[in-house]
């Protein structure tokens, strides 16, 4: 019976993403709206400090299509092992987004990191995968995100975090910058 609390602690620490503590009990608004609202239904409107990001291009690449699929899950809550609008984790988000466009990926972030070929941060493009070690002292990759933009030397990526669910973050953010391990190209 004493093992049960340790089991839950280990599962929590091994989960994809990092839970940040906050003194605010307010519900957070999503910062990204999906380009394809047909699947998402109601999408929360961004606040004035948040910007609305949608892939708009006259020629959509496969990467743009995969990104739009991932963006359609914006605001979905985090659920360890989840792969649906009811909840998903970081690798589940990418597994489903790539899979809907006939690109097969492994189900877990550690196995996704073995796919594709490595690229340097200065050469990342939309659709590339970014891998992280989010736990202090972690010896293995436990988080993954997909590059959605590289504007003004800022790399933004979509991922599912335990605190915000499916959201877009910047690699400039101190936490993500410190946790970054490598980038790979699948497409």
Short mmCIF file of N, CA and C in Angstrom, two decimals:
data_model
loop_
_atom_site.label_atom_id
_atom_site.label_comp_id
_atom_site.label_asym_id
_atom_site.label_seq_id
_atom_site.Cartn_x
_atom_site.Cartn_y
_atom_site.Cartn_z
N UNK A 1 0.83 -1.19 0.00
CA UNK A 1 0.00 0.00 0.00
C UNK A 1 0.87 1.25 0.00
N UNK A 2 2.06 1.19 0.60
CA UNK A 2 2.93 2.36 0.63
C UNK A 2 3.56 2.60 -0.74
N UNK A 3 3.51 1.65 -1.61
CA UNK A 3 4.11 1.78 -2.94
C UNK A 3 3.23 2.66 -3.84
N UNK A 4 1.92 2.67 -3.61
CA UNK A 4 0.98 3.39 -4.45
C UNK A 4 1.31 4.89 -4.58
N UNK A 5 1.59 5.62 -3.49
CA UNK A 5 1.95 7.04 -3.65
C UNK A 5 3.23 7.22 -4.48
N UNK A 6 4.20 6.35 -4.30
CA UNK A 6 5.43 6.46 -5.08
C UNK A 6 5.16 6.21 -6.56
N UNK A 7 4.27 5.27 -6.84
CA UNK A 7 3.91 4.97 -8.23
C UNK A 7 3.32 6.22 -8.89
N UNK A 8 2.40 6.92 -8.20
CA UNK A 8 1.79 8.13 -8.76
C UNK A 8 2.82 9.24 -8.94
N UNK A 9 3.73 9.38 -8.03
CA UNK A 9 4.78 10.40 -8.15
C UNK A 9 5.66 10.10 -9.35
N UNK A 10 6.04 8.86 -9.54
CA UNK A 10 6.89 8.48 -10.67
C UNK A 10 6.14 8.72 -11.98
N UNK A 11 4.87 8.35 -12.04
CA UNK A 11 4.08 8.59 -13.26
C UNK A 11 3.99 10.07 -13.57
N UNK A 12 3.80 10.89 -12.55
CA UNK A 12 3.70 12.33 -12.75
C UNK A 12 5.01 12.90 -13.27
N UNK A 13 6.13 12.49 -12.67
CA UNK A 13 7.43 13.01 -13.08
C UNK A 13 7.83 12.52 -14.46
N UNK A 14 7.39 11.35 -14.82
CA UNK A 14 7.76 10.80 -16.12
C UNK A 14 6.86 11.30 -17.24
N UNK A 15 5.80 12.02 -16.89
CA UNK A 15 4.87 12.47 -17.92
C UNK A 15 5.52 13.51 -18.83
N UNK A 16 4.92 13.68 -19.97
CA UNK A 16 5.43 14.58 -21.00
C UNK A 16 5.13 16.01 -20.59
N UNK A 17 6.10 16.88 -20.56
CA UNK A 17 5.89 18.28 -20.23
C UNK A 17 6.23 18.56 -18.79
N UNK A 18 6.02 19.79 -18.38
CA UNK A 18 6.34 20.23 -17.04
C UNK A 18 5.19 21.07 -16.54
N UNK A 19 4.77 20.81 -15.33
CA UNK A 19 3.70 21.59 -14.75
C UNK A 19 4.31 22.76 -14.02
N UNK A 20 3.92 23.95 -14.45
CA UNK A 20 4.41 25.16 -13.80
C UNK A 20 3.38 25.59 -12.77
N UNK A 21 3.83 26.07 -11.64
CA UNK A 21 2.91 26.52 -10.62
C UNK A 21 2.53 27.96 -10.91
N UNK A 22 1.32 28.30 -10.53
CA UNK A 22 0.82 29.64 -10.79
C UNK A 22 0.00 30.08 -9.60
N UNK A 23 0.04 31.37 -9.32
CA UNK A 23 -0.76 31.89 -8.23
C UNK A 23 -2.14 32.28 -8.71
N UNK A 24 -2.36 32.25 -10.00
CA UNK A 24 -3.64 32.64 -10.57
C UNK A 24 -4.52 31.42 -10.78
N UNK A 25 -5.80 31.54 -10.41
CA UNK A 25 -6.75 30.46 -10.63
C UNK A 25 -7.58 30.70 -11.89
N UNK A 26 -7.26 31.76 -12.63
CA UNK A 26 -8.01 32.06 -13.84
C UNK A 26 -7.67 31.05 -14.92
N UNK A 27 -8.69 30.75 -15.73
CA UNK A 27 -8.48 29.85 -16.86
C UNK A 27 -7.69 30.60 -17.92
N UNK A 28 -6.69 29.94 -18.47
CA UNK A 28 -5.87 30.57 -19.50
C UNK A 28 -6.55 30.45 -20.84
N UNK A 29 -6.41 31.49 -21.66
CA UNK A 29 -6.91 31.47 -23.03
C UNK A 29 -5.84 30.86 -23.91
N UNK A 30 -6.24 30.23 -24.99
CA UNK A 30 -5.26 29.70 -25.91
C UNK A 30 -4.66 30.84 -26.70
N UNK A 31 -3.42 30.67 -27.13
CA UNK A 31 -2.74 31.72 -27.88
C UNK A 31 -2.67 31.44 -29.36
N UNK A 32 -3.22 30.32 -29.77
CA UNK A 32 -3.18 29.95 -31.17
C UNK A 32 -4.56 29.46 -31.57
N UNK A 33 -5.05 29.94 -32.69
CA UNK A 33 -6.32 29.46 -33.22
C UNK A 33 -6.03 28.60 -34.43
N UNK A 34 -6.82 27.59 -34.60
CA UNK A 34 -6.60 26.68 -35.72
C UNK A 34 -7.08 27.28 -37.02
N UNK A 35 -6.38 26.93 -38.08
CA UNK A 35 -6.78 27.38 -39.40
C UNK A 35 -8.00 26.61 -39.86
N UNK A 36 -8.15 25.39 -39.38
CA UNK A 36 -9.27 24.56 -39.78
C UNK A 36 -10.22 24.44 -38.59
N UNK A 37 -11.19 25.33 -38.51
CA UNK A 37 -12.10 25.35 -37.36
C UNK A 37 -13.19 24.31 -37.47
N UNK A 38 -13.26 23.60 -38.59
CA UNK A 38 -14.31 22.61 -38.76
C UNK A 38 -14.24 21.54 -37.68
N UNK A 39 -13.02 21.11 -37.31
CA UNK A 39 -12.87 20.07 -36.32
C UNK A 39 -13.00 20.63 -34.91
N UNK A 40 -12.53 21.85 -34.68
CA UNK A 40 -12.46 22.36 -33.32
C UNK A 40 -13.77 22.95 -32.82
N UNK A 41 -14.66 23.37 -33.72
CA UNK A 41 -15.89 23.99 -33.25
C UNK A 41 -15.60 25.37 -32.73
N UNK A 42 -15.80 25.58 -31.44
CA UNK A 42 -15.57 26.89 -30.85
C UNK A 42 -14.12 27.05 -30.46
N UNK A 43 -13.50 28.10 -30.91
CA UNK A 43 -12.13 28.39 -30.55
C UNK A 43 -12.13 29.68 -29.75
N UNK A 44 -11.50 29.66 -28.58
CA UNK A 44 -11.44 30.86 -27.75
C UNK A 44 -10.70 31.96 -28.49
N UNK A 45 -11.19 33.17 -28.38
CA UNK A 45 -10.56 34.30 -29.03
C UNK A 45 -9.35 34.74 -28.21
N UNK A 46 -8.25 35.08 -28.88
CA UNK A 46 -7.06 35.50 -28.15
C UNK A 46 -7.29 36.86 -27.48
N UNK A 47 -6.62 37.08 -26.36
CA UNK A 47 -6.70 38.37 -25.70
C UNK A 47 -5.85 39.36 -26.49
N UNK A 48 -5.91 40.64 -26.11
CA UNK A 48 -5.16 41.64 -26.89
C UNK A 48 -3.66 41.45 -26.80
N UNK A 49 -3.16 40.78 -25.75
CA UNK A 49 -1.71 40.55 -25.65
C UNK A 49 -1.29 39.29 -26.37
N UNK A 50 -2.26 38.48 -26.76
CA UNK A 50 -1.95 37.27 -27.50
C UNK A 50 -2.24 37.51 -28.96
N UNK A 51 -1.49 36.89 -29.83
CA UNK A 51 -1.75 37.06 -31.24
C UNK A 51 -2.32 35.79 -31.84
N UNK A 52 -3.08 35.98 -32.89
CA UNK A 52 -3.70 34.86 -33.58
C UNK A 52 -2.75 34.42 -34.69
N UNK A 53 -2.32 33.16 -34.66
CA UNK A 53 -1.39 32.64 -35.66
C UNK A 53 -2.07 31.55 -36.47
N UNK A 54 -2.10 31.75 -37.76
CA UNK A 54 -2.66 30.77 -38.67
C UNK A 54 -1.74 30.70 -39.87
N UNK A 55 -1.48 29.50 -40.36
CA UNK A 55 -0.64 29.34 -41.53
C UNK A 55 -1.42 29.86 -42.74
N UNK A 56 -0.94 30.93 -43.36
CA UNK A 56 -1.56 31.45 -44.56
C UNK A 56 -0.51 31.52 -45.64
N UNK A 57 -0.74 30.81 -46.69
CA UNK A 57 0.21 30.77 -47.79
C UNK A 57 -0.53 30.35 -49.04
N UNK A 58 -0.10 30.87 -50.17
CA UNK A 58 -0.77 30.49 -51.41
C UNK A 58 -0.41 29.05 -51.80
N UNK A 59 0.75 28.58 -51.39
CA UNK A 59 1.13 27.21 -51.67
C UNK A 59 1.37 26.49 -50.35
N UNK A 60 0.44 25.62 -50.01
CA UNK A 60 0.56 24.87 -48.77
C UNK A 60 1.44 23.65 -48.98
N UNK A 61 2.46 23.55 -48.14
CA UNK A 61 3.31 22.37 -48.18
C UNK A 61 2.72 21.32 -47.26
N UNK A 62 3.27 20.13 -47.30
CA UNK A 62 2.81 19.06 -46.40
C UNK A 62 3.04 19.50 -44.95
N UNK A 63 4.14 20.21 -44.69
CA UNK A 63 4.41 20.71 -43.34
C UNK A 63 3.31 21.66 -42.89
N UNK A 64 2.84 22.55 -43.78
CA UNK A 64 1.77 23.48 -43.44
C UNK A 64 0.49 22.72 -43.10
N UNK A 65 0.19 21.69 -43.85
CA UNK A 65 -1.01 20.89 -43.60
C UNK A 65 -0.92 20.19 -42.25
N UNK A 66 0.23 19.64 -41.93
CA UNK A 66 0.42 18.96 -40.65
C UNK A 66 0.33 19.97 -39.50
N UNK A 67 0.92 21.14 -39.70
CA UNK A 67 0.86 22.20 -38.68
C UNK A 67 -0.58 22.62 -38.45
N UNK A 68 -1.34 22.81 -39.52
CA UNK A 68 -2.75 23.20 -39.37
C UNK A 68 -3.55 22.13 -38.63
N UNK A 69 -3.24 20.87 -38.88
CA UNK A 69 -3.90 19.80 -38.14
C UNK A 69 -3.55 19.90 -36.66
N UNK A 70 -2.27 20.10 -36.35
CA UNK A 70 -1.86 20.23 -34.95
C UNK A 70 -2.51 21.46 -34.31
N UNK A 71 -2.56 22.58 -35.04
CA UNK A 71 -3.17 23.80 -34.51
C UNK A 71 -4.66 23.62 -34.23
N UNK A 72 -5.30 22.71 -34.95
CA UNK A 72 -6.73 22.48 -34.72
C UNK A 72 -6.99 21.89 -33.32
N UNK A 73 -5.95 21.38 -32.67
CA UNK A 73 -6.07 20.84 -31.32
C UNK A 73 -5.75 21.89 -30.25
N UNK A 74 -5.50 23.13 -30.65
CA UNK A 74 -5.15 24.19 -29.69
C UNK A 74 -6.18 24.27 -28.58
N UNK A 75 -5.68 24.34 -27.35
CA UNK A 75 -6.56 24.42 -26.20
C UNK A 75 -6.98 23.08 -25.63
N UNK A 76 -6.69 21.99 -26.34
CA UNK A 76 -7.02 20.66 -25.82
C UNK A 76 -6.24 20.43 -24.54
N UNK A 77 -6.90 19.92 -23.53
CA UNK A 77 -6.23 19.73 -22.24
C UNK A 77 -5.18 18.62 -22.33
N UNK A 78 -4.24 18.64 -21.41
CA UNK A 78 -3.20 17.61 -21.36
C UNK A 78 -3.77 16.35 -20.73
N UNK A 79 -3.48 15.22 -21.34
CA UNK A 79 -3.81 13.93 -20.76
C UNK A 79 -2.71 12.95 -21.13
N UNK A 80 -2.05 12.40 -20.15
CA UNK A 80 -0.96 11.46 -20.39
C UNK A 80 -1.48 10.30 -21.21
N UNK A 81 -0.84 10.03 -22.35
CA UNK A 81 -1.23 8.94 -23.22
C UNK A 81 -2.40 9.26 -24.13
N UNK A 82 -2.95 10.48 -24.04
CA UNK A 82 -4.13 10.84 -24.82
C UNK A 82 -3.82 11.17 -26.27
N UNK A 83 -4.80 10.89 -27.14
CA UNK A 83 -4.66 11.18 -28.56
C UNK A 83 -5.95 11.73 -29.16
N UNK A 84 -6.83 12.31 -28.34
CA UNK A 84 -8.10 12.83 -28.84
C UNK A 84 -8.33 14.25 -28.34
N UNK A 85 -9.43 14.87 -28.83
CA UNK A 85 -9.80 16.22 -28.40
C UNK A 85 -10.14 16.25 -26.91
N UNK A 86 -10.40 15.10 -26.30
CA UNK A 86 -10.69 15.05 -24.88
C UNK A 86 -9.43 15.24 -24.05
N UNK A 87 -8.27 14.99 -24.65
CA UNK A 87 -7.00 15.16 -23.97
C UNK A 87 -5.89 14.46 -24.72
N UNK A 88 -4.70 15.07 -24.71
CA UNK A 88 -3.56 14.45 -25.39
C UNK A 88 -2.26 14.90 -24.76
N UNK A 89 -1.23 14.09 -24.98
CA UNK A 89 0.11 14.46 -24.53
C UNK A 89 0.91 14.92 -25.74
N UNK A 90 2.15 15.32 -25.52
CA UNK A 90 2.96 15.92 -26.59
C UNK A 90 3.19 14.97 -27.76
N UNK A 91 3.54 13.74 -27.48
CA UNK A 91 3.80 12.80 -28.56
C UNK A 91 2.50 12.36 -29.23
N UNK A 92 1.42 12.32 -28.49
CA UNK A 92 0.11 12.00 -29.07
C UNK A 92 -0.33 13.06 -30.07
N UNK A 93 -0.07 14.33 -29.75
CA UNK A 93 -0.39 15.43 -30.66
C UNK A 93 0.31 15.25 -32.00
N UNK A 94 1.60 14.96 -31.96
CA UNK A 94 2.36 14.83 -33.20
C UNK A 94 2.07 13.51 -33.90
N UNK A 95 1.86 12.46 -33.15
CA UNK A 95 1.51 11.16 -33.72
C UNK A 95 0.24 11.28 -34.57
N UNK A 96 -0.78 11.94 -34.04
CA UNK A 96 -2.04 12.12 -34.74
C UNK A 96 -1.89 13.11 -35.89
N UNK A 97 -1.23 14.24 -35.66
CA UNK A 97 -1.10 15.28 -36.69
C UNK A 97 -0.35 14.77 -37.91
N UNK A 98 0.76 14.07 -37.71
CA UNK A 98 1.51 13.52 -38.83
C UNK A 98 0.74 12.35 -39.46
N UNK A 99 0.12 11.52 -38.63
CA UNK A 99 -0.59 10.35 -39.10
C UNK A 99 -1.75 10.69 -40.02
N UNK A 100 -2.44 11.81 -39.76
CA UNK A 100 -3.55 12.22 -40.61
C UNK A 100 -3.09 12.60 -42.01
N UNK A 101 -1.79 12.78 -42.18
CA UNK A 101 -1.22 13.13 -43.49
C UNK A 101 -0.28 12.03 -43.98
N UNK A 102 -0.56 10.82 -43.54
CA UNK A 102 0.15 9.61 -43.99
C UNK A 102 1.65 9.63 -43.71
N UNK A 103 2.04 10.26 -42.61
CA UNK A 103 3.43 10.20 -42.16
C UNK A 103 3.41 9.48 -40.82
N UNK A 104 3.96 8.28 -40.80
CA UNK A 104 3.91 7.46 -39.60
C UNK A 104 5.08 7.79 -38.67
N UNK A 105 4.77 8.06 -37.42
CA UNK A 105 5.77 8.31 -36.38
C UNK A 105 5.55 7.32 -35.25
N UNK A 106 6.60 7.02 -34.48
CA UNK A 106 6.41 6.21 -33.26
C UNK A 106 5.50 6.97 -32.29
N UNK A 107 4.96 6.30 -31.31
CA UNK A 107 4.00 6.91 -30.39
C UNK A 107 4.65 7.73 -29.27
N UNK A 108 5.89 7.46 -28.91
CA UNK A 108 6.49 8.17 -27.78
C UNK A 108 7.60 9.12 -28.23
N UNK A 109 7.83 10.16 -27.42
CA UNK A 109 8.83 11.17 -27.78
C UNK A 109 10.24 10.58 -27.85
N UNK A 110 10.58 9.66 -26.97
CA UNK A 110 11.92 9.08 -26.99
C UNK A 110 12.15 8.30 -28.28
N UNK A 111 11.12 7.63 -28.78
CA UNK A 111 11.26 6.89 -30.04
C UNK A 111 11.16 7.80 -31.26
N UNK A 112 10.40 8.89 -31.14
CA UNK A 112 10.35 9.87 -32.23
C UNK A 112 11.72 10.49 -32.45
N UNK A 113 12.47 10.64 -31.37
CA UNK A 113 13.80 11.27 -31.45
C UNK A 113 14.77 10.43 -32.28
N UNK A 114 14.45 9.17 -32.49
CA UNK A 114 15.32 8.29 -33.28
C UNK A 114 15.01 8.36 -34.77
N UNK A 115 13.93 9.04 -35.15
CA UNK A 115 13.50 9.13 -36.54
C UNK A 115 14.08 10.37 -37.22
N UNK A 116 14.07 10.36 -38.55
CA UNK A 116 14.51 11.52 -39.33
C UNK A 116 16.01 11.75 -39.22
N UNK A 117 16.43 12.95 -39.62
CA UNK A 117 17.85 13.29 -39.48
C UNK A 117 17.98 14.61 -38.73
N UNK A 118 19.07 14.71 -38.00
CA UNK A 118 19.31 15.84 -37.12
C UNK A 118 19.59 17.11 -37.93
N UNK A 119 19.06 18.24 -37.46
CA UNK A 119 19.34 19.55 -38.07
C UNK A 119 19.74 20.52 -36.97
N UNK A 120 20.54 21.50 -37.33
CA UNK A 120 20.94 22.51 -36.34
C UNK A 120 19.79 23.48 -36.11
N UNK A 121 19.79 24.14 -34.98
CA UNK A 121 18.73 25.07 -34.62
C UNK A 121 18.63 26.18 -35.66
N UNK A 122 19.76 26.66 -36.16
CA UNK A 122 19.71 27.77 -37.12
C UNK A 122 19.14 27.33 -38.47
N UNK A 123 19.03 26.03 -38.72
CA UNK A 123 18.49 25.52 -39.98
C UNK A 123 17.11 24.88 -39.85
N UNK A 124 16.44 25.01 -38.70
CA UNK A 124 15.13 24.39 -38.55
C UNK A 124 14.11 25.07 -39.45
N UNK A 125 13.14 24.28 -39.89
CA UNK A 125 12.07 24.76 -40.74
C UNK A 125 10.74 24.31 -40.14
N UNK A 126 9.65 24.89 -40.66
CA UNK A 126 8.32 24.47 -40.22
C UNK A 126 8.17 22.97 -40.43
N UNK A 127 7.62 22.30 -39.43
CA UNK A 127 7.40 20.86 -39.51
C UNK A 127 8.50 20.04 -38.86
N UNK A 128 9.65 20.65 -38.54
CA UNK A 128 10.72 19.93 -37.86
C UNK A 128 10.32 19.66 -36.41
N UNK A 129 10.88 18.62 -35.83
CA UNK A 129 10.58 18.26 -34.45
C UNK A 129 11.67 18.76 -33.52
N UNK A 130 11.27 19.27 -32.36
CA UNK A 130 12.20 19.72 -31.32
C UNK A 130 12.04 18.80 -30.12
N UNK A 131 13.16 18.37 -29.56
CA UNK A 131 13.12 17.43 -28.44
C UNK A 131 13.73 18.05 -27.20
N UNK A 132 13.16 17.70 -26.04
CA UNK A 132 13.53 18.31 -24.77
C UNK A 132 13.69 17.27 -23.68
N UNK A 133 14.50 17.62 -22.69
CA UNK A 133 14.57 16.92 -21.41
C UNK A 133 14.04 17.92 -20.39
N UNK A 134 12.83 17.70 -19.91
CA UNK A 134 12.17 18.70 -19.07
C UNK A 134 12.36 18.49 -17.57
N UNK A 135 12.86 17.34 -17.17
CA UNK A 135 13.06 17.08 -15.75
C UNK A 135 14.52 17.32 -15.39
N UNK A 136 14.74 17.93 -14.27
CA UNK A 136 16.13 18.17 -13.82
C UNK A 136 16.85 16.85 -13.66
N UNK A 137 18.02 16.79 -14.21
CA UNK A 137 18.82 15.59 -14.10
C UNK A 137 18.35 14.45 -14.99
N UNK A 138 17.37 14.74 -15.84
CA UNK A 138 16.86 13.69 -16.72
C UNK A 138 17.94 13.26 -17.71
N UNK A 139 18.02 11.98 -17.94
CA UNK A 139 19.02 11.45 -18.86
C UNK A 139 18.41 11.07 -20.20
N UNK A 140 17.09 11.27 -20.34
CA UNK A 140 16.46 10.91 -21.61
C UNK A 140 15.43 11.94 -22.03
N UNK A 141 15.18 11.97 -23.31
CA UNK A 141 14.20 12.89 -23.88
C UNK A 141 12.81 12.48 -23.39
N UNK A 142 12.03 13.49 -22.96
CA UNK A 142 10.69 13.18 -22.49
C UNK A 142 9.65 14.18 -22.99
N UNK A 143 10.01 15.02 -23.95
CA UNK A 143 9.05 16.00 -24.48
C UNK A 143 9.40 16.31 -25.93
N UNK A 144 8.36 16.56 -26.74
CA UNK A 144 8.55 16.87 -28.15
C UNK A 144 7.57 17.95 -28.58
N UNK A 145 8.02 18.78 -29.51
CA UNK A 145 7.16 19.80 -30.11
C UNK A 145 7.48 19.90 -31.59
N UNK A 146 6.63 20.59 -32.34
CA UNK A 146 6.84 20.74 -33.78
C UNK A 146 6.95 22.23 -34.11
N UNK A 147 7.94 22.59 -34.90
CA UNK A 147 8.17 23.98 -35.30
C UNK A 147 6.99 24.45 -36.15
N UNK A 148 6.39 25.60 -35.76
CA UNK A 148 5.31 26.19 -36.55
C UNK A 148 5.73 27.49 -37.19
N UNK A 149 6.85 28.06 -36.74
CA UNK A 149 7.32 29.30 -37.33
C UNK A 149 8.75 29.61 -36.97
N UNK A 150 9.41 30.34 -37.86
CA UNK A 150 10.80 30.76 -37.62
C UNK A 150 10.93 32.24 -37.99
N UNK A 151 10.02 33.07 -37.54
CA UNK A 151 10.00 34.48 -37.89
C UNK A 151 10.95 35.28 -37.00
N UNK A 152 11.70 36.20 -37.63
CA UNK A 152 12.60 37.11 -36.90
C UNK A 152 13.53 36.36 -35.95
N UNK A 153 14.09 35.27 -36.41
CA UNK A 153 15.01 34.45 -35.61
C UNK A 153 14.39 33.92 -34.33
N UNK A 154 13.07 33.86 -34.29
CA UNK A 154 12.37 33.26 -33.15
C UNK A 154 11.70 31.98 -33.62
N UNK A 155 12.00 30.89 -32.96
CA UNK A 155 11.42 29.60 -33.31
C UNK A 155 10.23 29.36 -32.39
N UNK A 156 9.06 29.20 -33.00
CA UNK A 156 7.87 28.87 -32.22
C UNK A 156 7.48 27.43 -32.54
N UNK A 157 6.95 26.75 -31.53
CA UNK A 157 6.61 25.34 -31.70
C UNK A 157 5.33 25.01 -30.96
N UNK A 158 4.58 24.05 -31.51
CA UNK A 158 3.36 23.58 -30.87
C UNK A 158 3.68 22.30 -30.11
N UNK A 159 3.08 22.18 -28.95
CA UNK A 159 3.30 21.01 -28.10
C UNK A 159 2.16 20.92 -27.09
N UNK A 160 2.13 19.88 -26.31
CA UNK A 160 1.14 19.74 -25.25
C UNK A 160 1.88 19.76 -23.91
N UNK A 161 1.61 20.79 -23.13
CA UNK A 161 2.25 20.88 -21.81
C UNK A 161 1.24 20.50 -20.73
N UNK A 162 1.73 20.04 -19.60
CA UNK A 162 0.83 19.62 -18.53
C UNK A 162 0.06 20.80 -17.96
N UNK A 163 0.62 22.00 -18.02
CA UNK A 163 -0.06 23.15 -17.42
C UNK A 163 -0.99 23.88 -18.39
N UNK A 164 -0.68 23.89 -19.68
CA UNK A 164 -1.46 24.67 -20.64
C UNK A 164 -2.16 23.83 -21.70
N UNK A 165 -1.91 22.55 -21.73
CA UNK A 165 -2.48 21.73 -22.78
C UNK A 165 -1.78 22.02 -24.10
N UNK A 166 -2.49 21.87 -25.21
CA UNK A 166 -1.89 22.11 -26.52
C UNK A 166 -1.77 23.61 -26.73
N UNK A 167 -0.54 24.06 -26.90
CA UNK A 167 -0.26 25.48 -27.01
C UNK A 167 0.98 25.70 -27.87
N UNK A 168 1.24 26.95 -28.20
CA UNK A 168 2.45 27.32 -28.94
C UNK A 168 3.36 28.08 -28.00
N UNK A 169 4.64 27.72 -28.00
CA UNK A 169 5.64 28.37 -27.16
C UNK A 169 6.81 28.79 -28.02
N UNK A 170 7.70 29.57 -27.42
CA UNK A 170 8.89 30.04 -28.11
C UNK A 170 10.12 29.34 -27.56
N UNK A 171 11.04 29.01 -28.45
CA UNK A 171 12.30 28.41 -28.00
C UNK A 171 13.15 29.45 -27.28
N UNK A 172 12.81 30.72 -27.41
CA UNK A 172 13.52 31.78 -26.67
C UNK A 172 13.20 31.74 -25.18
N UNK A 173 12.06 31.20 -24.84
CA UNK A 173 11.66 31.09 -23.44
C UNK A 173 12.77 30.38 -22.67
N UNK A 174 13.16 30.92 -21.55
CA UNK A 174 14.27 30.38 -20.78
C UNK A 174 14.15 28.90 -20.46
N UNK A 175 12.95 28.48 -20.03
CA UNK A 175 12.77 27.09 -19.68
C UNK A 175 12.99 26.18 -20.88
N UNK A 176 12.32 26.48 -22.01
CA UNK A 176 12.42 25.63 -23.19
C UNK A 176 13.81 25.69 -23.79
N UNK A 177 14.45 26.83 -23.71
CA UNK A 177 15.80 26.96 -24.23
C UNK A 177 16.77 26.08 -23.45
N UNK A 178 16.62 26.06 -22.13
CA UNK A 178 17.49 25.24 -21.28
C UNK A 178 17.22 23.75 -21.46
N UNK A 179 15.96 23.39 -21.68
CA UNK A 179 15.59 21.97 -21.78
C UNK A 179 15.83 21.39 -23.18
N UNK A 180 16.07 22.25 -24.17
CA UNK A 180 16.24 21.80 -25.56
C UNK A 180 17.42 20.83 -25.71
N UNK A 181 17.19 19.74 -26.48
CA UNK A 181 18.23 18.74 -26.73
C UNK A 181 18.64 18.74 -28.20
N UNK A 182 17.65 18.58 -29.10
CA UNK A 182 17.99 18.50 -30.52
C UNK A 182 16.76 18.72 -31.37
N UNK A 183 17.01 18.94 -32.67
CA UNK A 183 15.95 19.08 -33.66
C UNK A 183 16.16 18.04 -34.75
N UNK A 184 15.07 17.48 -35.26
CA UNK A 184 15.18 16.52 -36.36
C UNK A 184 14.17 16.87 -37.45
N UNK A 185 14.49 16.47 -38.65
CA UNK A 185 13.61 16.69 -39.82
C UNK A 185 13.04 15.35 -40.24
N UNK A 186 11.72 15.28 -40.29
CA UNK A 186 11.01 14.08 -40.69
C UNK A 186 10.61 14.17 -42.16
N UNK A 187 10.17 15.35 -42.57
CA UNK A 187 9.66 15.55 -43.93
C UNK A 187 10.78 15.83 -44.92
#
